[in-house]
């Protein structure tokens, strides 16, 4: 039986690879799959607030030649704790990192209808862009990394650091 209780397994592979949020302060809460953060081989998720109080979530894909992502919420953090901000991670923009040879980088938005993220390339809508985050990142020219595993955010400098595990297939 598939995860949704049916005998239909055709979409089963698209049910894996999401970031799931749990509320450790409420044992009766239901875990929430955060699909807006994209489907990938996420190693973890690191959360901070932007200067204008938007939630930002960084994640790395612990796999060879995969990506580093950033999600920025549309809404801003509100007073009232978790209940007031329950849907903050449901709406926003997912980005993939591109690092250039000159040492600079840019965050490329994974947004349906922009650049190559069109129906002709297999992206019928934004949902498909998020489900196929890796393929979208390939088309946009994100930088293929050497197993980005752990990220850290320096709150004072606002720099984000990432450790790369290894990639024996990278070559010399």
Short mmCIF file of C-alpha atoms in Angstrom, two decimals:
data_model
loop_
_atom_site.label_atom_id
_atom_site.label_comp_id
_atom_site.label_asym_id
_atom_site.label_seq_id
_atom_site.Cartn_x
_atom_site.Cartn_y
_atom_site.Cartn_z
CA UNK A 1 0.00 0.00 0.00
CA UNK A 2 1.31 3.48 -0.86
CA UNK A 3 1.78 6.34 1.62
CA UNK A 4 -1.66 7.77 0.80
CA UNK A 5 -3.35 4.44 1.58
CA UNK A 6 -4.12 3.52 -2.03
CA UNK A 7 -2.68 0.78 -4.19
CA UNK A 8 -1.54 3.36 -6.76
CA UNK A 9 2.26 3.80 -6.54
CA UNK A 10 2.76 5.92 -9.67
CA UNK A 11 3.38 9.15 -7.71
CA UNK A 12 5.13 7.54 -4.71
CA UNK A 13 8.60 8.81 -5.65
CA UNK A 14 7.34 12.40 -5.54
CA UNK A 15 6.26 11.98 -1.91
CA UNK A 16 9.84 11.83 -0.58
CA UNK A 17 12.48 14.49 -0.07
CA UNK A 18 10.56 17.27 1.67
CA UNK A 19 11.40 19.27 4.77
CA UNK A 20 8.93 18.46 7.54
CA UNK A 21 8.34 20.84 10.43
CA UNK A 22 7.44 19.59 13.88
CA UNK A 23 6.45 21.59 16.93
CA UNK A 24 8.53 20.24 19.84
CA UNK A 25 6.51 22.29 22.33
CA UNK A 26 3.21 20.62 21.38
CA UNK A 27 3.25 16.82 21.58
CA UNK A 28 -0.21 16.64 20.00
CA UNK A 29 0.72 18.70 16.93
CA UNK A 30 0.78 17.15 13.47
CA UNK A 31 4.04 17.37 11.47
CA UNK A 32 3.71 19.64 8.43
CA UNK A 33 5.37 18.97 5.08
CA UNK A 34 6.76 22.29 3.78
CA UNK A 35 6.41 21.79 0.04
CA UNK A 36 7.31 25.42 -0.76
CA UNK A 37 10.88 24.60 0.33
CA UNK A 38 11.18 22.21 -2.61
CA UNK A 39 11.70 18.49 -3.00
CA UNK A 40 15.35 17.43 -2.80
CA UNK A 41 17.77 15.30 -0.78
CA UNK A 42 17.74 17.84 2.05
CA UNK A 43 20.33 17.20 4.74
CA UNK A 44 18.65 19.64 7.09
CA UNK A 45 17.20 23.14 7.27
CA UNK A 46 18.59 26.25 8.96
CA UNK A 47 16.22 29.11 9.68
CA UNK A 48 16.82 32.81 10.27
CA UNK A 49 14.97 36.09 9.87
CA UNK A 50 15.80 38.74 7.32
CA UNK A 51 16.12 42.36 8.45
CA UNK A 52 12.49 42.92 7.42
CA UNK A 53 11.34 39.86 9.44
CA UNK A 54 10.83 37.36 6.62
CA UNK A 55 11.69 33.76 7.34
CA UNK A 56 14.67 32.47 5.39
CA UNK A 57 15.50 28.76 5.25
CA UNK A 58 18.82 27.45 3.92
CA UNK A 59 19.30 23.81 2.99
CA UNK A 60 21.89 21.68 1.28
CA UNK A 61 21.37 18.54 -0.74
CA UNK A 62 23.74 15.88 0.59
CA UNK A 63 24.33 14.19 -2.75
CA UNK A 64 27.07 14.44 -5.35
CA UNK A 65 26.65 17.27 -7.84
CA UNK A 66 23.55 18.69 -6.13
CA UNK A 67 22.62 22.08 -4.76
CA UNK A 68 22.33 24.64 -1.98
CA UNK A 69 18.90 26.25 -1.64
CA UNK A 70 17.42 29.29 0.05
CA UNK A 71 13.72 29.92 0.67
CA UNK A 72 12.44 33.40 1.57
CA UNK A 73 8.90 33.75 2.88
CA UNK A 74 6.47 36.19 1.36
CA UNK A 75 5.01 37.09 4.75
CA UNK A 76 6.76 38.52 7.77
CA UNK A 77 7.08 37.09 11.27
CA UNK A 78 4.14 38.21 13.39
CA UNK A 79 3.81 38.57 17.14
CA UNK A 80 1.96 35.64 18.70
CA UNK A 81 4.42 32.78 18.31
CA UNK A 82 3.95 29.59 16.34
CA UNK A 83 0.19 29.87 15.98
CA UNK A 84 0.41 33.34 14.43
CA UNK A 85 3.12 32.19 12.00
CA UNK A 86 1.79 28.73 11.16
CA UNK A 87 1.73 29.33 7.39
CA UNK A 88 4.87 31.46 7.09
CA UNK A 89 6.82 28.68 5.33
CA UNK A 90 4.00 27.88 2.90
CA UNK A 91 4.41 30.96 0.70
CA UNK A 92 7.58 32.44 -0.70
CA UNK A 93 10.35 31.96 -3.23
CA UNK A 94 12.82 29.09 -3.44
CA UNK A 95 16.27 29.88 -4.85
CA UNK A 96 19.27 27.81 -5.92
CA UNK A 97 22.84 29.07 -5.46
CA UNK A 98 25.15 29.79 -8.37
CA UNK A 99 28.79 30.48 -7.54
CA UNK A 100 30.86 32.23 -10.19
CA UNK A 101 34.59 31.87 -10.93
CA UNK A 102 35.26 35.41 -9.65
CA UNK A 103 34.18 34.39 -6.15
CA UNK A 104 30.78 36.02 -6.34
CA UNK A 105 27.47 34.25 -6.24
CA UNK A 106 23.83 34.83 -6.98
CA UNK A 107 20.58 33.24 -5.86
CA UNK A 108 18.52 32.10 -8.85
CA UNK A 109 14.73 32.02 -8.24
CA UNK A 110 12.96 28.76 -9.02
CA UNK A 111 9.77 30.38 -10.31
CA UNK A 112 7.46 28.90 -12.92
CA UNK A 113 7.31 30.95 -16.11
CA UNK A 114 10.71 32.57 -15.57
CA UNK A 115 13.61 31.62 -17.83
CA UNK A 116 13.51 27.95 -18.84
CA UNK A 117 10.96 26.93 -16.17
CA UNK A 118 8.15 26.64 -18.71
CA UNK A 119 5.69 23.93 -19.77
CA UNK A 120 7.83 23.19 -22.85
CA UNK A 121 10.61 22.06 -20.46
CA UNK A 122 8.36 19.90 -18.29
CA UNK A 123 7.15 22.45 -15.72
CA UNK A 124 3.37 22.83 -15.99
CA UNK A 125 3.09 25.03 -12.89
CA UNK A 126 4.91 26.14 -9.72
CA UNK A 127 4.09 22.85 -8.02
CA UNK A 128 6.03 20.99 -10.66
CA UNK A 129 8.99 23.36 -10.27
CA UNK A 130 9.08 22.58 -6.53
CA UNK A 131 8.65 18.83 -7.03
CA UNK A 132 11.43 18.86 -9.63
CA UNK A 133 13.73 21.29 -7.80
CA UNK A 134 16.84 19.43 -8.99
CA UNK A 135 15.81 19.49 -12.64
CA UNK A 136 14.82 23.17 -12.35
CA UNK A 137 18.20 23.94 -10.76
CA UNK A 138 19.95 22.11 -13.61
CA UNK A 139 18.15 24.25 -16.20
CA UNK A 140 18.85 27.51 -14.36
CA UNK A 141 22.56 26.76 -14.06
CA UNK A 142 22.85 26.35 -10.30
CA UNK A 143 26.29 25.30 -9.09
CA UNK A 144 26.63 21.54 -8.70
CA UNK A 145 28.20 21.05 -5.28
CA UNK A 146 30.23 18.35 -3.53
CA UNK A 147 27.58 17.04 -1.14
CA UNK A 148 26.56 20.19 0.79
CA UNK A 149 25.74 18.83 4.20
CA UNK A 150 25.80 21.28 7.07
CA UNK A 151 25.04 24.99 7.00
CA UNK A 152 25.46 27.62 9.69
CA UNK A 153 24.26 31.21 9.84
CA UNK A 154 26.37 33.83 11.60
CA UNK A 155 23.69 36.09 13.06
CA UNK A 156 25.97 39.12 13.47
CA UNK A 157 27.63 39.11 10.02
CA UNK A 158 24.64 37.42 8.29
CA UNK A 159 27.07 35.17 6.40
CA UNK A 160 26.02 31.59 5.65
CA UNK A 161 28.66 28.86 5.83
CA UNK A 162 28.42 25.41 4.32
CA UNK A 163 30.48 22.27 4.75
CA UNK A 164 30.88 19.90 1.83
CA UNK A 165 31.33 16.22 2.64
CA UNK A 166 33.25 15.06 -0.43
CA UNK A 167 32.79 14.03 -4.01
CA UNK A 168 35.11 11.30 -5.20
CA UNK A 169 33.54 11.64 -8.65
CA UNK A 170 34.58 15.29 -9.04
CA UNK A 171 38.04 14.47 -10.40
CA UNK A 172 41.24 16.47 -10.15
#
